[in-house]
Amino acid sequence: MEYSIQRSRRRTVVITVSEGKVMIKAPTGISDATIAAFMENKRGWIEKKLQAQADPKFSQIRSGLKILDAGQEKQVVFGGQKNFETSDTFFLKDFRAVRKYFEKTRGWILTEMLYEFSKKVGMVPQGAALHDFKARWGSCDAEGKIKLNWRLTMLPSSLRDYVLIHELCHLREMNHSAAFWRLVAQYCPNYKTLRKELKSYAFLTLLYRPE
């Protein structure tokens, strides 16, 4: 979770969420680790605030009236006997069926595109799998295994591809150093624009979860 810190002679830590940005007002002597722990404890409250301030154009997605499919909003009807779709409508058993259906019908696209990009960047993962991340789009571990949030199938292809390239670049640079971003820029020159745009879709990582 991204946030900025403003230190002063105050005695308490205060969190403000405004226009999609999180600000921490903290005493001068408090450590970054203490602030990080405080933020993690308040994550649920912060995420609700961020959702409430999210772009209104996604209101029907958040309310469950529509579903994003490769960046396109499509109607969804819940309560059917089986899961299927037409060109513009999804018919699903219930809210929890979204993950199962998207992984089954579109999950293969993520792994296929990942390996296609790996040929271009010259870095091949030791394995790839779909995952149900709550606050990220993907990860790459020290063993070279990449996990992808299945909700990437809901994003516009340009944003999906940026995430795939991002994770592949971690195979060479396991950090977010200047060297890492230079590497990303080689294969995704407009990554800064895409990275900023991706933030408007962050709410998706909190949807389609078991109650």
Coordinates of C-alpha atoms in Angstrom, one line a residue:
M1 CA 0.0 0.0 0.0
E2 CA 1.4 3.4 -1.0
Y3 CA 1.3 6.2 1.4
S4 CA 3.2 9.4 2.4
I5 CA 4.5 10.3 5.8
Q6 CA 4.4 13.8 7.4
R7 CA 6.3 14.0 10.6
S8 CA 5.9 16.8 13.2
R9 CA 6.0 17.4 17.0
R10 CA 2.5 15.8 17.3
R11 CA 2.0 13.0 19.9
T12 CA -0.2 10.7 18.0
V13 CA -0.4 8.9 14.6
V14 CA -3.2 9.9 12.3
I15 CA -4.3 8.5 9.0
T16 CA -6.1 10.6 6.4
V17 CA -7.5 9.3 3.1
S18 CA -8.4 11.9 0.5
E19 CA -8.8 11.8 -3.2
G20 CA -7.4 8.2 -3.3
K21 CA -4.2 9.2 -1.4
V22 CA -3.2 8.0 2.0
M23 CA -1.3 10.4 4.3
I24 CA 0.3 9.5 7.7
K25 CA 0.8 12.2 10.2
A26 CA 3.2 11.0 12.8
P27 CA 5.5 12.1 15.7
T28 CA 9.1 13.0 14.7
G29 CA 10.7 10.2 16.6
I30 CA 8.5 7.3 15.4
S31 CA 10.2 4.7 13.2
D32 CA 9.2 3.6 9.7
A33 CA 8.7 0.0 11.0
T34 CA 6.2 1.2 13.7
I35 CA 4.3 3.2 11.1
A36 CA 4.2 0.2 8.7
A37 CA 2.8 -2.0 11.5
F38 CA 0.2 0.6 12.3
M39 CA -0.8 0.8 8.7
E40 CA -1.1 -2.9 8.4
N41 CA -3.4 -3.0 11.4
K42 CA -5.6 -0.3 9.8
R43 CA -5.5 -1.9 6.3
G44 CA -9.1 -2.9 6.3
W45 CA -10.4 0.6 7.2
I46 CA -8.0 2.2 4.7
E47 CA -9.1 -0.1 1.9
K48 CA -12.8 0.7 2.5
K49 CA -12.0 4.4 2.4
L50 CA -10.1 4.0 -0.9
Q51 CA -13.0 2.1 -2.4
A52 CA -15.5 4.7 -1.4
Q53 CA -13.4 7.3 -3.2
A54 CA -12.8 5.1 -6.3
D55 CA -13.6 6.2 -9.8
P56 CA -17.4 6.2 -10.1
K57 CA -17.2 4.8 -13.6
F58 CA -16.6 1.4 -11.9
S59 CA -19.7 1.6 -9.6
Q60 CA -21.6 -1.1 -11.4
I61 CA -18.5 -3.4 -11.3
R62 CA -18.2 -2.9 -7.5
S63 CA -21.9 -3.5 -7.0
G64 CA -21.9 -6.7 -9.0
L65 CA -24.2 -5.5 -11.8
K66 CA -21.4 -5.9 -14.3
I67 CA -18.0 -7.7 -14.7
L68 CA -14.8 -6.5 -16.4
D69 CA -13.6 -8.8 -19.1
A70 CA -10.3 -7.7 -20.7
G71 CA -11.2 -4.1 -19.8
Q72 CA -14.7 -4.3 -21.2
E73 CA -17.8 -4.0 -18.9
K74 CA -20.3 -6.8 -19.5
Q75 CA -23.6 -7.6 -17.9
V76 CA -23.7 -10.4 -15.3
V77 CA -26.7 -12.5 -14.1
F78 CA -26.3 -14.5 -10.9
G79 CA -28.5 -17.4 -9.8
G80 CA -28.3 -19.8 -12.8
Q81 CA -27.9 -23.5 -12.7
K82 CA -24.6 -23.4 -14.6
N83 CA -21.9 -21.0 -15.6
F84 CA -21.7 -19.8 -19.1
E85 CA -21.6 -16.6 -21.2
T86 CA -22.8 -14.9 -24.4
S87 CA -21.0 -12.2 -26.3
D88 CA -22.1 -9.5 -23.8
T89 CA -23.4 -11.3 -20.7
F90 CA -22.1 -13.7 -18.0
F91 CA -24.6 -16.2 -16.4
L92 CA -23.0 -17.4 -13.2
K93 CA -24.3 -19.4 -10.2
D94 CA -23.2 -16.9 -7.6
F95 CA -20.6 -14.2 -6.8
R96 CA -18.0 -16.9 -5.8
A97 CA -18.3 -18.5 -9.2
V98 CA -16.6 -15.6 -10.8
R99 CA -13.1 -16.7 -9.9
K100 CA -13.7 -20.4 -10.9
Y101 CA -15.1 -19.4 -14.2
F102 CA -12.5 -16.8 -15.1
E103 CA -9.6 -19.2 -14.2
K104 CA -11.1 -22.0 -16.2
T105 CA -11.9 -19.9 -19.3
R106 CA -9.2 -17.3 -19.3
G107 CA -6.5 -18.3 -16.9
W108 CA -4.5 -20.0 -19.7
I109 CA -4.2 -16.7 -21.4
L110 CA -2.1 -15.3 -18.6
T111 CA 0.4 -18.1 -18.5
E112 CA 0.6 -18.3 -22.3
M113 CA 1.3 -14.6 -22.6
L114 CA 3.8 -14.7 -19.7
Y115 CA 5.9 -17.3 -21.6
E116 CA 5.5 -15.3 -24.9
F117 CA 6.9 -12.3 -23.2
S118 CA 9.7 -14.4 -21.6
K119 CA 11.0 -15.1 -25.0
K120 CA 11.2 -11.4 -25.8
V121 CA 12.9 -10.4 -22.6
G122 CA 15.1 -13.5 -22.4
M123 CA 14.1 -14.5 -18.9
V124 CA 12.2 -17.6 -18.4
P125 CA 10.4 -18.3 -15.1
Q126 CA 10.8 -21.6 -13.3
G127 CA 7.1 -22.0 -13.0
A128 CA 3.9 -20.0 -13.2
A129 CA 0.6 -20.2 -11.4
L130 CA -2.6 -18.3 -10.7
H131 CA -3.2 -16.9 -7.2
D132 CA -5.8 -15.0 -5.3
F133 CA -3.8 -12.1 -4.1
K134 CA -5.6 -9.5 -2.0
A135 CA -3.4 -6.5 -2.6
R136 CA -1.1 -7.2 -5.5
W137 CA -1.2 -8.3 -9.2
G138 CA 1.7 -10.7 -9.1
S139 CA 4.8 -11.9 -7.4
C140 CA 8.2 -13.4 -8.3
D141 CA 10.1 -15.4 -5.6
A142 CA 13.8 -16.1 -5.3
E143 CA 13.4 -19.5 -7.0
G144 CA 12.1 -17.8 -10.2
K145 CA 8.5 -18.9 -9.7
I146 CA 5.9 -16.3 -10.7
K147 CA 2.4 -16.1 -9.3
L148 CA -0.3 -14.0 -11.1
N149 CA -3.5 -12.6 -9.7
W150 CA -6.3 -14.3 -11.7
R151 CA -8.1 -11.0 -12.0
L152 CA -5.5 -9.8 -14.5
T153 CA -7.8 -11.4 -17.0
M154 CA -10.2 -8.5 -16.2
L155 CA -7.8 -5.8 -17.1
P156 CA -7.2 -4.1 -20.4
S157 CA -4.5 -6.0 -22.3
S158 CA -2.0 -3.2 -22.0
L159 CA -2.2 -3.2 -18.2
R160 CA -2.1 -7.0 -18.1
D161 CA 1.0 -7.1 -20.3
Y162 CA 2.8 -4.4 -18.1
V163 CA 2.3 -6.6 -15.0
L164 CA 3.6 -9.7 -16.8
I165 CA 6.7 -7.8 -18.0
H166 CA 7.1 -6.3 -14.5
E167 CA 7.2 -9.8 -12.9
L168 CA 9.5 -11.2 -15.5
C169 CA 12.0 -8.4 -14.9
H170 CA 12.1 -9.5 -11.3
L171 CA 13.8 -12.6 -12.5
R172 CA 16.9 -10.5 -13.0
E173 CA 16.3 -7.7 -10.5
M174 CA 14.6 -8.9 -7.3
N175 CA 13.9 -5.4 -6.1
H176 CA 12.5 -2.1 -7.3
S177 CA 15.8 -0.3 -7.8
A178 CA 16.6 2.1 -10.5
A179 CA 18.2 -0.8 -12.4
F180 CA 14.9 -2.7 -12.2
W181 CA 12.9 0.2 -13.7
R182 CA 15.4 0.7 -16.5
L183 CA 15.0 -3.0 -17.3
V184 CA 11.2 -2.6 -17.3
A185 CA 11.5 0.5 -19.6
Q186 CA 13.3 -1.6 -22.2
Y187 CA 10.3 -3.8 -22.8
C188 CA 7.5 -1.4 -21.7
P189 CA 8.6 2.2 -22.5
N190 CA 5.3 3.7 -21.2
Y191 CA 5.3 1.8 -18.0
K192 CA 4.9 4.9 -15.9
T193 CA 1.6 5.8 -17.5
L194 CA 0.4 2.2 -17.2
R195 CA 1.5 1.9 -13.6
K196 CA -0.5 5.0 -12.8
E197 CA -3.6 3.7 -14.7
L198 CA -3.3 0.3 -12.9
K199 CA -4.1 2.0 -9.6
S200 CA -7.6 2.7 -10.7
Y201 CA -8.2 -1.0 -10.9
A202 CA -6.9 -1.8 -7.5
F203 CA -10.4 -2.3 -6.1
L204 CA -10.7 -5.5 -8.1
T205 CA -8.3 -7.3 -5.8
L206 CA -10.9 -7.1 -3.0
L207 CA -13.8 -8.4 -5.0
Y208 CA -15.0 -12.0 -5.7
R209 CA -13.9 -13.4 -2.3
P210 CA -15.7 -15.9 -0.1
E211 CA -17.7 -14.1 2.6

